[in-house]
Amino acid sequence: DTGVSQNPRHKITKRGQNVTFRCDPISEHNRLYWYRQTLGQGPEFLTYFQNEAQLEKSRLLSDRFSAERPKGSFSTLEIQRTEQGDSAMYLCASSLVVSGSKETQYFGPGTRLLVL
Amino acid sequence: EDQVTQSPEALRLQEGESSSLNCSYTVSGLRGLFWYRQDPGKGPEFLFTLYSAGEEKEKERLKATLTKKESFLHITAPKPEDSATYLCAVQALHSGYALNFGKGTSLLVTP
């Protein structure tokens, strides 16, 4: 069990550029979550997938954000036309849910984005 | 609307000085309450899940308890390596499976 991995770990971009982050969940975990965390705040939910289906998106998720999990394994989060307010740590979490069982979300190390 | 409030925002303890962190929550139907530890620049590390009032869980120097309105994380005889931010999150029955986090308590344990 290698844990949740995220790439890149750091990204610096200029305002208006597009960026894409990747998350590899723990093997065989069927749920994958994206959160965003800014300094001094707790993580804030963005969206989640059950296998390849995107089941929920936060109302806070701008149209500039899109996420995919094409084969129910890794996921990508793309931000188009980045703004300075997008600067944050983007966290991925995964969990294994079996019908009726309880769920624990395990987080990756995060991708820190800085928009100049 | 679900709310999670953690107190204090920051706590400084001497090594060996026991204390408690508080997590107050408002949710219409609790699926679970979670405690995580987060070191600077890293992702949250899972500690405990509590599901019903009266439940308690322990791990080394940490003990988590749950009532209908709040949860406590008790730290007994802390060591400098316990220094971190401790995050509390709730998962509500009505709002899918997203975790709703508090802002965390930043704990510093000095030798």
PDB file of N, CA, C and O in Angstrom, chain A residues 2-41:
ATOM      1  N   THR A   2       0.891   1.940  -1.140  1.00  0.00           N
ATOM      2  CA  THR A   2       1.811   3.066  -1.250  1.00  0.00           C
ATOM      3  C   THR A   2       1.144   4.375  -0.894  1.00  0.00           C
ATOM      4  O   THR A   2       1.781   5.411  -0.958  1.00  0.00           O
ATOM      5  N   GLY A   3      -0.114   4.393  -0.590  1.00  0.00           N
ATOM      6  CA  GLY A   3      -0.783   5.629  -0.238  1.00  0.00           C
ATOM      7  C   GLY A   3      -1.218   6.396  -1.468  1.00  0.00           C
ATOM      8  O   GLY A   3      -0.940   6.022  -2.607  1.00  0.00           O
ATOM      9  N   VAL A   4      -1.890   7.505  -1.233  1.00  0.00           N
ATOM     10  CA  VAL A   4      -2.354   8.382  -2.307  1.00  0.00           C
ATOM     11  C   VAL A   4      -1.173   9.219  -2.777  1.00  0.00           C
ATOM     12  O   VAL A   4      -0.448   9.794  -1.951  1.00  0.00           O
ATOM     13  N   SER A   5      -0.972   9.293  -4.094  1.00  0.00           N
ATOM     14  CA  SER A   5       0.103  10.131  -4.612  1.00  0.00           C
ATOM     15  C   SER A   5      -0.475  11.228  -5.497  1.00  0.00           C
ATOM     16  O   SER A   5      -1.511  11.037  -6.142  1.00  0.00           O
ATOM     17  N   GLN A   6       0.204  12.374  -5.502  1.00  0.00           N
ATOM     18  CA  GLN A   6      -0.241  13.518  -6.288  1.00  0.00           C
ATOM     19  C   GLN A   6       0.948  14.122  -7.015  1.00  0.00           C
ATOM     20  O   GLN A   6       2.041  14.216  -6.449  1.00  0.00           O
ATOM     21  N   ASN A   7       0.703  14.545  -8.227  1.00  0.00           N
ATOM     22  CA  ASN A   7       1.747  15.180  -9.028  1.00  0.00           C
ATOM     23  C   ASN A   7       1.168  16.329  -9.853  1.00  0.00           C
ATOM     24  O   ASN A   7       0.028  16.235 -10.311  1.00  0.00           O
ATOM     25  N   PRO A   8       1.929  17.423 -10.028  1.00  0.00           N
ATOM     26  CA  PRO A   8       3.192  17.680  -9.334  1.00  0.00           C
ATOM     27  C   PRO A   8       2.970  18.038  -7.874  1.00  0.00           C
ATOM     28  O   PRO A   8       1.830  18.221  -7.454  1.00  0.00           O
ATOM     29  N   ARG A   9       4.000  18.159  -7.104  1.00  0.00           N
ATOM     30  CA  ARG A   9       3.854  18.581  -5.708  1.00  0.00           C
ATOM     31  C   ARG A   9       3.760  20.103  -5.610  1.00  0.00           C
ATOM     32  O   ARG A   9       3.125  20.629  -4.700  1.00  0.00           O
ATOM     33  N   HIS A  10       4.392  20.784  -6.544  1.00  0.00           N
ATOM     34  CA  HIS A  10       4.347  22.247  -6.582  1.00  0.00           C
ATOM     35  C   HIS A  10       4.152  22.709  -8.014  1.00  0.00           C
ATOM     36  O   HIS A  10       4.688  22.083  -8.937  1.00  0.00           O
ATOM     37  N   LYS A  11       3.414  23.796  -8.175  1.00  0.00           N
ATOM     38  CA  LYS A  11       3.195  24.357  -9.508  1.00  0.00           C
ATOM     39  C   LYS A  11       3.100  25.860  -9.379  1.00  0.00           C
ATOM     40  O   LYS A  11       2.315  26.380  -8.578  1.00  0.00           O
ATOM     41  N   ILE A  12       3.924  26.557 -10.165  1.00  0.00           N
ATOM     42  CA  ILE A  12       3.853  28.009 -10.246  1.00  0.00           C
ATOM     43  C   ILE A  12       3.428  28.343 -11.660  1.00  0.00           C
ATOM     44  O   ILE A  12       4.006  27.831 -12.630  1.00  0.00           O
ATOM     45  N   THR A  13       2.417  29.179 -11.801  1.00  0.00           N
ATOM     46  CA  THR A  13       1.923  29.523 -13.121  1.00  0.00           C
ATOM     47  C   THR A  13       1.558  30.999 -13.162  1.00  0.00           C
ATOM     48  O   THR A  13       1.451  31.660 -12.115  1.00  0.00           O
ATOM     49  N   LYS A  14       1.388  31.503 -14.351  1.00  0.00           N
ATOM     50  CA  LYS A  14       0.980  32.898 -14.510  1.00  0.00           C
ATOM     51  C   LYS A  14      -0.529  32.966 -14.685  1.00  0.00           C
ATOM     52  O   LYS A  14      -1.154  32.043 -15.237  1.00  0.00           O
ATOM     53  N   ARG A  15      -1.089  34.029 -14.216  1.00  0.00           N
ATOM     54  CA  ARG A  15      -2.527  34.259 -14.331  1.00  0.00           C
ATOM     55  C   ARG A  15      -2.972  34.069 -15.779  1.00  0.00           C
ATOM     56  O   ARG A  15      -2.328  34.561 -16.697  1.00  0.00           O
ATOM     57  N   GLY A  16      -4.060  33.323 -15.964  1.00  0.00           N
ATOM     58  CA  GLY A  16      -4.596  33.096 -17.299  1.00  0.00           C
ATOM     59  C   GLY A  16      -4.175  31.776 -17.924  1.00  0.00           C
ATOM     60  O   GLY A  16      -4.777  31.340 -18.914  1.00  0.00           O
ATOM     61  N   GLN A  17      -3.152  31.139 -17.350  1.00  0.00           N
ATOM     62  CA  GLN A  17      -2.698  29.846 -17.873  1.00  0.00           C
ATOM     63  C   GLN A  17      -3.576  28.718 -17.343  1.00  0.00           C
ATOM     64  O   GLN A  17      -4.243  28.850 -16.309  1.00  0.00           O
ATOM     65  N   ASN A  18      -3.562  27.592 -18.054  1.00  0.00           N
ATOM     66  CA  ASN A  18      -4.273  26.389 -17.598  1.00  0.00           C
ATOM     67  C   ASN A  18      -3.289  25.479 -16.864  1.00  0.00           C
ATOM     68  O   ASN A  18      -2.114  25.402 -17.229  1.00  0.00           O
ATOM     69  N   VAL A  19      -3.780  24.789 -15.834  1.00  0.00           N
ATOM     70  CA  VAL A  19      -2.949  23.831 -15.109  1.00  0.00           C
ATOM     71  C   VAL A  19      -3.732  22.539 -14.911  1.00  0.00           C
ATOM     72  O   VAL A  19      -4.973  22.553 -14.851  1.00  0.00           O
ATOM     73  N   THR A  20      -3.011  21.437 -14.838  1.00  0.00           N
ATOM     74  CA  THR A  20      -3.631  20.136 -14.601  1.00  0.00           C
ATOM     75  C   THR A  20      -2.860  19.399 -13.530  1.00  0.00           C
ATOM     76  O   THR A  20      -1.626  19.335 -13.569  1.00  0.00           O
ATOM     77  N   PHE A  21      -3.596  18.827 -12.579  1.00  0.00           N
ATOM     78  CA  PHE A  21      -3.001  18.048 -11.498  1.00  0.00           C
ATOM     79  C   PHE A  21      -3.476  16.604 -11.615  1.00  0.00           C
ATOM     80  O   PHE A  21      -4.600  16.351 -12.039  1.00  0.00           O
ATOM     81  N   ARG A  22      -2.622  15.696 -11.155  1.00  0.00           N
ATOM     82  CA  ARG A  22      -2.975  14.286 -11.202  1.00  0.00           C
ATOM     83  C   ARG A  22      -2.999  13.703  -9.797  1.00  0.00           C
ATOM     84  O   ARG A  22      -2.189  14.050  -8.942  1.00  0.00           O
ATOM     85  N   CYS A  23      -3.922  12.778  -9.580  1.00  0.00           N
ATOM     86  CA  CYS A  23      -4.028  12.044  -8.316  1.00  0.00           C
ATOM     87  C   CYS A  23      -4.120  10.553  -8.612  1.00  0.00           C
ATOM     88  O   CYS A  23      -4.969  10.116  -9.404  1.00  0.00           O
ATOM     89  N   ASP A  24      -3.259   9.779  -7.961  1.00  0.00           N
ATOM     90  CA  ASP A  24      -3.343   8.323  -8.019  1.00  0.00           C
ATOM     91  C   ASP A  24      -3.800   7.825  -6.651  1.00  0.00           C
ATOM     92  O   ASP A  24      -3.062   7.962  -5.672  1.00  0.00           O
ATOM     93  N   PRO A  25      -4.984   7.242  -6.576  1.00  0.00           N
ATOM     94  CA  PRO A  25      -5.519   6.808  -5.271  1.00  0.00           C
ATOM     95  C   PRO A  25      -4.855   5.521  -4.797  1.00  0.00           C
ATOM     96  O   PRO A  25      -4.085   4.889  -5.533  1.00  0.00           O
ATOM     97  N   ILE A  26      -5.180   5.148  -3.577  1.00  0.00           N
ATOM     98  CA  ILE A  26      -4.754   3.853  -3.072  1.00  0.00           C
ATOM     99  C   ILE A  26      -5.402   2.766  -3.938  1.00  0.00           C
ATOM    100  O   ILE A  26      -6.587   2.874  -4.288  1.00  0.00           O
ATOM    101  N   SER A  27      -4.610   1.758  -4.269  1.00  0.00           N
ATOM    102  CA  SER A  27      -5.072   0.701  -5.167  1.00  0.00           C
ATOM    103  C   SER A  27      -6.391   0.103  -4.689  1.00  0.00           C
ATOM    104  O   SER A  27      -6.563  -0.175  -3.502  1.00  0.00           O
ATOM    105  N   GLU A  28      -7.325  -0.026  -5.607  1.00  0.00           N
ATOM    106  CA  GLU A  28      -8.645  -0.628  -5.378  1.00  0.00           C
ATOM    107  C   GLU A  28      -9.615   0.258  -4.607  1.00  0.00           C
ATOM    108  O   GLU A  28     -10.756  -0.152  -4.361  1.00  0.00           O
ATOM    109  N   HIS A  29      -9.206   1.468  -4.256  1.00  0.00           N
ATOM    110  CA  HIS A  29     -10.169   2.393  -3.656  1.00  0.00           C
ATOM    111  C   HIS A  29     -11.126   2.869  -4.735  1.00  0.00           C
ATOM    112  O   HIS A  29     -10.713   3.277  -5.819  1.00  0.00           O
ATOM    113  N   ASN A  30     -12.436   2.834  -4.422  1.00  0.00           N
ATOM    114  CA  ASN A  30     -13.408   3.165  -5.453  1.00  0.00           C
ATOM    115  C   ASN A  30     -13.886   4.621  -5.385  1.00  0.00           C
ATOM    116  O   ASN A  30     -14.465   5.124  -6.338  1.00  0.00           O
ATOM    117  N   ARG A  31     -13.615   5.296  -4.288  1.00  0.00           N
ATOM    118  CA  ARG A  31     -14.001   6.715  -4.215  1.00  0.00           C
ATOM    119  C   ARG A  31     -12.756   7.586  -4.229  1.00  0.00           C
ATOM    120  O   ARG A  31     -11.732   7.245  -3.630  1.00  0.00           O
ATOM    121  N   LEU A  32     -12.898   8.712  -4.909  1.00  0.00           N
ATOM    122  CA  LEU A  32     -11.796   9.675  -4.999  1.00  0.00           C
ATOM    123  C   LEU A  32     -12.374  11.064  -4.834  1.00  0.00           C
ATOM    124  O   LEU A  32     -13.369  11.414  -5.476  1.00  0.00           O
ATOM    125  N   TYR A  33     -11.735  11.855  -3.976  1.00  0.00           N
ATOM    126  CA  TYR A  33     -12.206  13.202  -3.629  1.00  0.00           C
ATOM    127  C   TYR A  33     -11.128  14.231  -3.958  1.00  0.00           C
ATOM    128  O   TYR A  33      -9.938  13.947  -3.839  1.00  0.00           O
ATOM    129  N   TRP A  34     -11.578  15.428  -4.301  1.00  0.00           N
ATOM    130  CA  TRP A  34     -10.699  16.592  -4.419  1.00  0.00           C
ATOM    131  C   TRP A  34     -11.152  17.645  -3.411  1.00  0.00           C
ATOM    132  O   TRP A  34     -12.352  17.940  -3.293  1.00  0.00           O
ATOM    133  N   TYR A  35     -10.167  18.203  -2.708  1.00  0.00           N
ATOM    134  CA  TYR A  35     -10.389  19.296  -1.776  1.00  0.00           C
ATOM    135  C   TYR A  35      -9.387  20.406  -2.070  1.00  0.00           C
ATOM    136  O   TYR A  35      -8.333  20.161  -2.675  1.00  0.00           O
ATOM    137  N   ARG A  36      -9.693  21.603  -1.588  1.00  0.00           N
ATOM    138  CA  ARG A  36      -8.770  22.733  -1.695  1.00  0.00           C
ATOM    139  C   ARG A  36      -8.580  23.307  -0.312  1.00  0.00           C
ATOM    140  O   ARG A  36      -9.541  23.422   0.461  1.00  0.00           O
ATOM    141  N   GLN A  37      -7.321  23.679  -0.006  1.00  0.00           N
ATOM    142  CA  GLN A  37      -7.015  24.232   1.313  1.00  0.00           C
ATOM    143  C   GLN A  37      -6.171  25.489   1.167  1.00  0.00           C
ATOM    144  O   GLN A  37      -5.125  25.470   0.517  1.00  0.00           O
ATOM    145  N   THR A  38      -6.636  26.567   1.779  1.00  0.00           N
ATOM    146  CA  THR A  38      -5.860  27.799   1.822  1.00  0.00           C
ATOM    147  C   THR A  38      -5.295  27.978   3.228  1.00  0.00           C
ATOM    148  O   THR A  38      -5.729  27.325   4.180  1.00  0.00           O
ATOM    149  N   LEU A  39      -4.333  28.884   3.344  1.00  0.00           N
ATOM    150  CA  LEU A  39      -3.585  29.043   4.586  1.00  0.00           C
ATOM    151  C   LEU A  39      -4.504  29.371   5.763  1.00  0.00           C
ATOM    152  O   LEU A  39      -5.349  30.258   5.667  1.00  0.00           O
ATOM    153  N   GLY A  40      -4.366  28.594   6.814  1.00  0.00           N
ATOM    154  CA  GLY A  40      -5.132  28.852   8.025  1.00  0.00           C
ATOM    155  C   GLY A  40      -6.552  28.320   8.001  1.00  0.00           C
ATOM    156  O   GLY A  40      -7.324  28.566   8.932  1.00  0.00           O
ATOM    157  N   GLN A  41      -6.895  27.617   6.935  1.00  0.00           N
ATOM    158  CA  GLN A  41      -8.243  27.062   6.806  1.00  0.00           C
ATOM    159  C   GLN A  41      -8.185  25.544   6.720  1.00  0.00           C
ATOM    160  O   GLN A  41      -7.158  24.969   6.381  1.00  0.00           O
TER     161      GLN A  41
END
